[in-house]
Structures are given as C-alpha cells and as structure tokens.
Backbone as a ProteinNet text record, in pm:
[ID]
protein_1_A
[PRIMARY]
XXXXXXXXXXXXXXXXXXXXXXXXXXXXXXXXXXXXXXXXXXXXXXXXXXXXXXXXXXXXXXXXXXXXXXXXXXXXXXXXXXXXXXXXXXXXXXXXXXXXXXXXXXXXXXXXXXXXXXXXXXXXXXXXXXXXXXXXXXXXXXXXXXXXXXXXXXXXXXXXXXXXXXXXXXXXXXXXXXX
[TERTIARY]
82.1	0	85.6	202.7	332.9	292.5	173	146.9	6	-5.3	-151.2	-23.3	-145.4	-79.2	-103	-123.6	-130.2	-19.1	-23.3	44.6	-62.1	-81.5	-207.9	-127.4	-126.9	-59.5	-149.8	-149.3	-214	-253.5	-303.8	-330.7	-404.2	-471	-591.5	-633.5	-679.9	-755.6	-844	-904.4	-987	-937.7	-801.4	-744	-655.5	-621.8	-544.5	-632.7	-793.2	-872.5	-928.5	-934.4	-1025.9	-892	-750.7	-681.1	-652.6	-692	-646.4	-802.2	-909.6	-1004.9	-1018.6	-941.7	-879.8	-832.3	-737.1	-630.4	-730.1	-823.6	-904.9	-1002	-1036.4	-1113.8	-1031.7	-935.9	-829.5	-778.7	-784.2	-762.9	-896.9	-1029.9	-1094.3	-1231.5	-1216.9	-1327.9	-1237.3	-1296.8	-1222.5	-1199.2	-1283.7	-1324.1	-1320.6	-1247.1	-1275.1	-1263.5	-1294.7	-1276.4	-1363.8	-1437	-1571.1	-1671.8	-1786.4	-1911.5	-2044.5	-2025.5	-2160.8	-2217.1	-2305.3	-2360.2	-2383.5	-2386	-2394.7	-2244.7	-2125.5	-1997.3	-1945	-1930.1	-1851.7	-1727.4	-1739	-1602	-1574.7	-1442.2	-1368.2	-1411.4	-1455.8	-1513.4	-1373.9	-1379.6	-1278.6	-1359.5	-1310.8	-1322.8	-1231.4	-1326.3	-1189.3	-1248.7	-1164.8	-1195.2	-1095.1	-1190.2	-1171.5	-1154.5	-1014.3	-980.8	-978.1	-977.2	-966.4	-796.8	-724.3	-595.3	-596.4	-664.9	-659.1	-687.9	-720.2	-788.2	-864.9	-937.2	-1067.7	-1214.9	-1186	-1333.9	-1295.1	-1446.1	-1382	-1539.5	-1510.7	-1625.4	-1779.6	-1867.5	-1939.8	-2077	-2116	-2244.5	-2360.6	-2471	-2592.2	-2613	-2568.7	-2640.3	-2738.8	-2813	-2951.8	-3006.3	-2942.5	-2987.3	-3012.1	-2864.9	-2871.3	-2956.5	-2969.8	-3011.1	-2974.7	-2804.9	-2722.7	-2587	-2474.4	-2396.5	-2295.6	-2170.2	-2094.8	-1995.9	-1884.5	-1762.9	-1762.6	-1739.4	-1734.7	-1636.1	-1727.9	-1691.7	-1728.9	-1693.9	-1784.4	-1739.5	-1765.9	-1737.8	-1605.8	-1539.8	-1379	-1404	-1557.1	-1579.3	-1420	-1403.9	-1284.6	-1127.7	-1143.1	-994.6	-916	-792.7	-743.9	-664.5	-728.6	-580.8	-706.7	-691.4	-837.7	-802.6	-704.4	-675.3	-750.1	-692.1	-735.2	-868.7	-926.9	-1102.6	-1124.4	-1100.1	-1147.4	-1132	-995.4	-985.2	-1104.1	-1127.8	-1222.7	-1368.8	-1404.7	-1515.4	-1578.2	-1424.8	-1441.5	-1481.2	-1415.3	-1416.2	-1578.9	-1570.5	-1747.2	-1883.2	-1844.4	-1975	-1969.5	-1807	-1815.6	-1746.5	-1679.8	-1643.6	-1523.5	-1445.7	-1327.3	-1171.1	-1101.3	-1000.5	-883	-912.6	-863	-706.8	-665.1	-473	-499.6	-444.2	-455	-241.2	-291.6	-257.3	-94.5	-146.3	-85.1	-76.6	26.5	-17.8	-68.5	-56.1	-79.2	-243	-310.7	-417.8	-474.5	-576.7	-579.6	-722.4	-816.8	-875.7	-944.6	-988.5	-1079.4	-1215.5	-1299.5	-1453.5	-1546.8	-1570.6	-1633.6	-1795.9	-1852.7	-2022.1	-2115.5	-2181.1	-2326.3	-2395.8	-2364.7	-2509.8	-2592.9	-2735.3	-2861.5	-2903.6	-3025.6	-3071	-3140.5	-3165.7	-3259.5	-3287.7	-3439.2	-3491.9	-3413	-3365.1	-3295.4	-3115.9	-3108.2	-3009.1	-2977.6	-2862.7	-2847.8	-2791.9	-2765.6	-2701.9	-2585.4	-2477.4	-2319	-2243.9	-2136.8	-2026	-1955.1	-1917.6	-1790.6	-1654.4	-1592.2	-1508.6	-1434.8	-1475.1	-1441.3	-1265.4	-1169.9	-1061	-1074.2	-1024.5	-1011.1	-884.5	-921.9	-760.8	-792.8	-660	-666.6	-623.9	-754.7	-702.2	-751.9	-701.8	-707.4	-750.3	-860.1	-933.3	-943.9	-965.3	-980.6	-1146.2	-1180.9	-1272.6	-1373.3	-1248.7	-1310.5	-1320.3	-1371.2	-1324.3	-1503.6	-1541.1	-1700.8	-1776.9	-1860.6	-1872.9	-1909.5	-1962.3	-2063.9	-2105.5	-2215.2	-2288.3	-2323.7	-2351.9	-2415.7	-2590.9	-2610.4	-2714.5	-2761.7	-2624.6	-2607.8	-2592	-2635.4	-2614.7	-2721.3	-2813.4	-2881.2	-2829.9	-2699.5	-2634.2	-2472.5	-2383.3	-2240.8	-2222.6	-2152.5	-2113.3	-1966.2	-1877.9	-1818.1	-1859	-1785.5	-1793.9	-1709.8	-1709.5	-1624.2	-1612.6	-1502.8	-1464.4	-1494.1	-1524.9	-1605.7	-1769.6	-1831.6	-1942.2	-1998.9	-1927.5	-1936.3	-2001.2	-2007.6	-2129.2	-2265.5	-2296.3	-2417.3	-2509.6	-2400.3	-2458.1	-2380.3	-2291.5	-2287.9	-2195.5	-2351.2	-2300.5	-2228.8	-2225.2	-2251.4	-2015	-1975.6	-1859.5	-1761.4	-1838.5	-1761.7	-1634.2	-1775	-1736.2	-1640.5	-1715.1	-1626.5	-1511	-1459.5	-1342.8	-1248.5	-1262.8	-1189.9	-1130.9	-1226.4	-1172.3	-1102.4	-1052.4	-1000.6	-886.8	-865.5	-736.6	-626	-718	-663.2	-564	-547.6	-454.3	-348.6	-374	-237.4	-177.1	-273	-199.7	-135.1	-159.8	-90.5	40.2	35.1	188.7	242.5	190.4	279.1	360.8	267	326.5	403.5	414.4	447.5	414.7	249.1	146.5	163.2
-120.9	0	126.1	50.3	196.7	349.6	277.6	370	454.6	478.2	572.1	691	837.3	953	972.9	909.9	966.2	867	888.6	827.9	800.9	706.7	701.6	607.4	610.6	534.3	410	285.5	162.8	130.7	149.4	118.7	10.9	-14	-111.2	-222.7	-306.3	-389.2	-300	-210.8	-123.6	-17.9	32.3	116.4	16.2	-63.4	-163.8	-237.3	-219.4	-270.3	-116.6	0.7	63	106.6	115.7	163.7	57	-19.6	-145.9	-131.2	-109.7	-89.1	80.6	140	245	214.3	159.2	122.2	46.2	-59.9	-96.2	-31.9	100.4	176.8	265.4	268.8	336	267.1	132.4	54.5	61.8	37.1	-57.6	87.4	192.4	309.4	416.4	426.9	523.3	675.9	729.6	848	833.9	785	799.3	926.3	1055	1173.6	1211.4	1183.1	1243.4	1233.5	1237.3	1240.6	1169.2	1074.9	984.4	880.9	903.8	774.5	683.2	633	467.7	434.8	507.7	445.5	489.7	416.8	422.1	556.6	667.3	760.7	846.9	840.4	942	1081	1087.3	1183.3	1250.5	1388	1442.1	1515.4	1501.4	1556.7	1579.6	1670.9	1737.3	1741.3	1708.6	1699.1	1864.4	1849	2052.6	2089.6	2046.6	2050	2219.9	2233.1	2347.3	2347.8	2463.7	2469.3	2395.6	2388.3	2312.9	2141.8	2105.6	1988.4	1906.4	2016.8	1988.8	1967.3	2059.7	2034.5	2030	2046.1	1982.4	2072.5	2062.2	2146.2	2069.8	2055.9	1982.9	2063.7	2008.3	2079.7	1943.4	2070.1	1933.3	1926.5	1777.5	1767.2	1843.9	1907.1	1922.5	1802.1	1733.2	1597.2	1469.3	1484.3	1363	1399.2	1494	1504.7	1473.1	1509.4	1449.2	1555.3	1471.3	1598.3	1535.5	1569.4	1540.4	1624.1	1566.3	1676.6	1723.2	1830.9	1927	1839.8	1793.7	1733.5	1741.4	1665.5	1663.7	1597.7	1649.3	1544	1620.8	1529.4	1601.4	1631.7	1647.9	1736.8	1699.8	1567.1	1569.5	1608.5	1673.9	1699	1579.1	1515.3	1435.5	1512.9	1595.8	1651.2	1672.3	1558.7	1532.4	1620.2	1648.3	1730.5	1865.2	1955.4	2006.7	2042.4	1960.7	1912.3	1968.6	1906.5	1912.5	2045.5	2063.1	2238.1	2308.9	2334	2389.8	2354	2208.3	2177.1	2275.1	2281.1	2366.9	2522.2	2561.3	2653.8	2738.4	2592.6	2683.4	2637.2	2527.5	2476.4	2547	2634.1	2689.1	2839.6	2889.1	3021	3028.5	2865.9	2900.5	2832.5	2935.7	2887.9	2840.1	2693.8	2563.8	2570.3	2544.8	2520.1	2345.2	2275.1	2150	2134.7	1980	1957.1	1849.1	1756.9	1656.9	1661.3	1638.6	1559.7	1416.3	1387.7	1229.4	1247.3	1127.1	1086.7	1057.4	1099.3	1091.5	951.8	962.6	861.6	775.6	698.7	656.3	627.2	627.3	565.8	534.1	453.2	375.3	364.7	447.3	434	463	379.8	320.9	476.1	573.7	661.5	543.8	532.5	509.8	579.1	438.1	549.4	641.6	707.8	854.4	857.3	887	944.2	858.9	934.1	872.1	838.6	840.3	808.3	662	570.4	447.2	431.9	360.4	366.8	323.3	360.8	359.3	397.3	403.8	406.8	540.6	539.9	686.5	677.3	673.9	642.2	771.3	772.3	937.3	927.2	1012.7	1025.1	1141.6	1152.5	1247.1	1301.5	1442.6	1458.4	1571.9	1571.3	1665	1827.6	1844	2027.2	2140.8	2253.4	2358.3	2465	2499.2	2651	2663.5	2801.9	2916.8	2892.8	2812.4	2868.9	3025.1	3156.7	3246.7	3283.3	3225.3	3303.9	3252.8	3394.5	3380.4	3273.9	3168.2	3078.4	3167.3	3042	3092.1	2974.7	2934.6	2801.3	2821.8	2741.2	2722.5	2667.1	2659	2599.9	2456.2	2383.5	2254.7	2191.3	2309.6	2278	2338.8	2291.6	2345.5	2417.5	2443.6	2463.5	2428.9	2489.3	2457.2	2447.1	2378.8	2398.1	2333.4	2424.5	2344.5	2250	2138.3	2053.5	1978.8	1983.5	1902.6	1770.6	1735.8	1570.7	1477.3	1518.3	1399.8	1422.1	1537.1	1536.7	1486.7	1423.4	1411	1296.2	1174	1100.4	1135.5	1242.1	1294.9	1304	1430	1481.7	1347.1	1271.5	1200.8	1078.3	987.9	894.6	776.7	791.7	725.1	674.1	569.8	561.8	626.7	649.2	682.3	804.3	919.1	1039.9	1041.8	947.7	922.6	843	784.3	771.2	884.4	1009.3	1119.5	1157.3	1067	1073.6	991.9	834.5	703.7	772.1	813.3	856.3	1006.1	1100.3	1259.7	1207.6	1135.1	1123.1	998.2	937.7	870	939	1019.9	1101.4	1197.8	1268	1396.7	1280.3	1151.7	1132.7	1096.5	1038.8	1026.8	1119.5	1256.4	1370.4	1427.9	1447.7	1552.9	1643.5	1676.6	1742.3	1809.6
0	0	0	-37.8	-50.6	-149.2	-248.9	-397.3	-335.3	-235.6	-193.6	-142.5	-190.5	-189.4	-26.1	51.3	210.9	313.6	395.4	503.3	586.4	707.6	828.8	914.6	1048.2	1116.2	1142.3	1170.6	1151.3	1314.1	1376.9	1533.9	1536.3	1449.7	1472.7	1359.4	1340.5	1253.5	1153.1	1191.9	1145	1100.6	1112.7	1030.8	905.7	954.9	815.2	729.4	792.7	689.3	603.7	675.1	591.9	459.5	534.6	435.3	315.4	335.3	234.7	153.3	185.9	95.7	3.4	88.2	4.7	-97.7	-98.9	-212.8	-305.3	-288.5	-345.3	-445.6	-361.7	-422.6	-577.1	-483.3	-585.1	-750.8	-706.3	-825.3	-920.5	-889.4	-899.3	-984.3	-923.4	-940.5	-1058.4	-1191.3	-1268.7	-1208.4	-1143.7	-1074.9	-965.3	-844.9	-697.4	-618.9	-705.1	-614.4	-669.3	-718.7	-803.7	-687.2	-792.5	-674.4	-728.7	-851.8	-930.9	-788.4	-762.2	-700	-757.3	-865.7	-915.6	-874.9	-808.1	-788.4	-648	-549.5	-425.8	-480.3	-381.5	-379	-289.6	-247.8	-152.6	-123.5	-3.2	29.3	160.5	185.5	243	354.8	502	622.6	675.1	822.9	910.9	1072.3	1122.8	1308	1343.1	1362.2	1402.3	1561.5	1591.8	1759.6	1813.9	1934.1	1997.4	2040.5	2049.9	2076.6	2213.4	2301.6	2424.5	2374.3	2304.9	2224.6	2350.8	2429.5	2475.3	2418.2	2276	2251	2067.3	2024.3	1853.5	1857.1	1703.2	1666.7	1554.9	1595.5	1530.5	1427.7	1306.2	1281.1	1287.6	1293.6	1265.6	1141	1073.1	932.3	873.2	769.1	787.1	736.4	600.6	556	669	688.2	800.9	920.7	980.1	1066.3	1259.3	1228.8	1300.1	1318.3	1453.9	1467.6	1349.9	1306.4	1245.4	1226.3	1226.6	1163.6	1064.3	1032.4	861.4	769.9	647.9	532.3	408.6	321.7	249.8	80.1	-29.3	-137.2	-235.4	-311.8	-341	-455.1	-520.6	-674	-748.4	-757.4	-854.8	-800.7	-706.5	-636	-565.5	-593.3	-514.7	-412.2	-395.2	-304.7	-175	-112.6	7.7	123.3	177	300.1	261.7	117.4	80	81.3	30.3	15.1	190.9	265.5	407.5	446	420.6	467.6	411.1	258	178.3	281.8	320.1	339.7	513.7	553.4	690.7	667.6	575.4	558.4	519.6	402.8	340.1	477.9	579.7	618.1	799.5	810.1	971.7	959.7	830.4	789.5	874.1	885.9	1022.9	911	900.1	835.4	893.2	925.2	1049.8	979.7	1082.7	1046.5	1059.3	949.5	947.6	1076.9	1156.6	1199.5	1167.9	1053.6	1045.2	888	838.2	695.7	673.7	760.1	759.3	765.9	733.7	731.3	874.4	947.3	1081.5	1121.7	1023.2	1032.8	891.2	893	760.3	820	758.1	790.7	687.2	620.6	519.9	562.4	489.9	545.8	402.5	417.7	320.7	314.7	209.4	173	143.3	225.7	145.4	9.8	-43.1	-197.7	-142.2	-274.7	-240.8	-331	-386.8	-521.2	-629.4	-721.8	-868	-795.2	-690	-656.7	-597.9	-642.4	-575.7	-431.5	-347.5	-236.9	-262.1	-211.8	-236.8	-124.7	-113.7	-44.8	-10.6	68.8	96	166.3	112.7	191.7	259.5	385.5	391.2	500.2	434.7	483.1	545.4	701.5	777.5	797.2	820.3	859.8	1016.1	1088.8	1246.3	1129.7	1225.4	1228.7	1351.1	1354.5	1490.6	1413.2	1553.4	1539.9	1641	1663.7	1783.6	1767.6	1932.7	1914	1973.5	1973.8	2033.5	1846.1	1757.2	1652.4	1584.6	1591.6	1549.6	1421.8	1400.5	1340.9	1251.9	1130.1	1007.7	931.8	991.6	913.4	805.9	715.1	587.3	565.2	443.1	484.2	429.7	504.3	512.6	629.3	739.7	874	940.6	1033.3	1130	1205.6	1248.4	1411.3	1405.5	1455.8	1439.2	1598.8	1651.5	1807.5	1859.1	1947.8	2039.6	2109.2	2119.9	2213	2322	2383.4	2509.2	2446.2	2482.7	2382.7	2489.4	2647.4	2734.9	2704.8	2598.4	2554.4	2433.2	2398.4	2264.5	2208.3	2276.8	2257.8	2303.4	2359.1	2383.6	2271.8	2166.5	2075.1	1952	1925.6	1802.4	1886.8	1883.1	1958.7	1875.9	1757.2	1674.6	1663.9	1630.5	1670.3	1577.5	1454.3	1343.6	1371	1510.8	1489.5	1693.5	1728.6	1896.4	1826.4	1723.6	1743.3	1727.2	1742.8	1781.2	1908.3	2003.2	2170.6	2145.7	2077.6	2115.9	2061.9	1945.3	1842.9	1916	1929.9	1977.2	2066.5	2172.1	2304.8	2224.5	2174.3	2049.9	1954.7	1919.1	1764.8	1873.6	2028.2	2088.2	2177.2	2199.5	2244.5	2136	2000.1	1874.6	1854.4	1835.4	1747.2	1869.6	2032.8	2085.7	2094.6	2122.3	2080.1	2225.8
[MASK]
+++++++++++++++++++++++++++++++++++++++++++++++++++++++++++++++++++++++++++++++++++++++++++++++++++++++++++++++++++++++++++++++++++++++++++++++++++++++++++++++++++++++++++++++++++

C-alpha cells in the first residue's frame, strides 16, 4: 500500500482494513474523487480541535439530521486534506490550520438510496485540524447549528462511533506527534 498519496498510522484492525479498501477503491473506481452515486467515492473531512484539544467542533447535518464533523465530497480533487480544509471553511467560515499531513482517520459508510439516486459508499478520509474557538462561526445551509464541544461530551450529541473515534485517536496522535 506503498502507492496511496497519504500516510495514516495503523493502530488497529480497522485502520489496516479501511486503508487497504482504500487502495481498493483506488484501483478498482475510474473516478474515486468524483461524486456519481452509481460508484462508491472518496469523500474528504476534518476533526476541528480546539488549541486546548478539549473540545472539537461539530455541525448538525440538515440531511442527516445528526452531529458530524465538517466534510464533504472532493468534486474531482485528489488533493483530500485540501477538500477538508475547503469543506471547513465553506460549512463553519473558520479557516482551520490543518494539523498533520498524515491521514488521521478513515470511515467507510453506506449513503442510502434517495430518489434517482443508488445507495453507495464513501469512503471518507479524515484529517486533524485547529481553530480558535473564540473566533465567530458561520454556518451554511447545510447545517442546522455549528457547536463546540467538550470531547467527554461528545457522545451525547454524536453517539454514533464513526465520529467518537476522535476521543479514542486525539490522546495517540498527541503522544505520537508531541502534541
């Protein structure tokens, strides 16, 4: 898996499986930064820490209807960190200092169909990044609500594991890096 343009450190079963279905995707999808739903593709996010990396910043879906980290689809760009920065930018008006070059998480999740749309895949690559949060938001209207959160709060509002594996990872990626 030497030929993927990212780095991600391997901690788990679940990081050496999602990155190995990366590479999969990579072979196997003519377009994997695109955005066709008849085809599984790379979607780009960002975990948006506080300089204290007490709290992270979340919006409410309006689709989903849920909290989630600012993301979203790579319209053709492989340059996914990129994508994420952009995606922070247009969905919280906060221009996040990315943290790492490395790849900080993967998460592989089923869009359902919709209308003329099929159900498919995402494979969404995360990456760590920092904002102030004394620094005034600006939602979109792809979000109900943008909020800080306390990272011992955070299954409250997205209990869901995709987005709590940000508590399991943050305290490995801060004695990795010397954070």
């Amino acid at each position: 898996m030497t030929d993927l343009p990212w780095t991600m450190p391997l901690r788990d079963a679940r990081d050496r499986e999602n990155l190995r279905a990366v590479a999969a995707l990579l072979r196997r999808v003519p377009q994997p930064y695109g955005r066709d739903p008849a085809q599984d593709h790379i979607t780009g996010s960002g975990f948006v820490v506080s300089p204290c990396r007490g709290f992270t910043l979340l919006l409410h879906h309006a689709k989903l209807n849920r909290w989630l980290q600012p993301g979203g689809h790579c319209d053709g760009d492989p340059d996914v960190a990129a994508v994420a920065a952009r995606e922070i930018f247009e969905e919280t008006g906060l221009a996040a200092r990315q943290l790492s070059g490395q790849l900080f998480d993967i998460d592989i999740h089923q869009i359902p169909a919709r209308r003329s749309e099929p159900a498919h895949f995402h494979y969404d690559l995360r990456f760590l990044f920092e904002a102030d949060p004394a620094i005034p938001l600006r939602r979109n209207a792809e979000s109900h609500d943008l909020r800080w959160v306390a990272l011992d709060d955070l299954p409250r509002y997205a209990p869901q594991p995709s987005v709590c594996v940000l508590r399991e990872k943050l305290p490995l990626w801060r004695a990795e890096s010397g954070d």
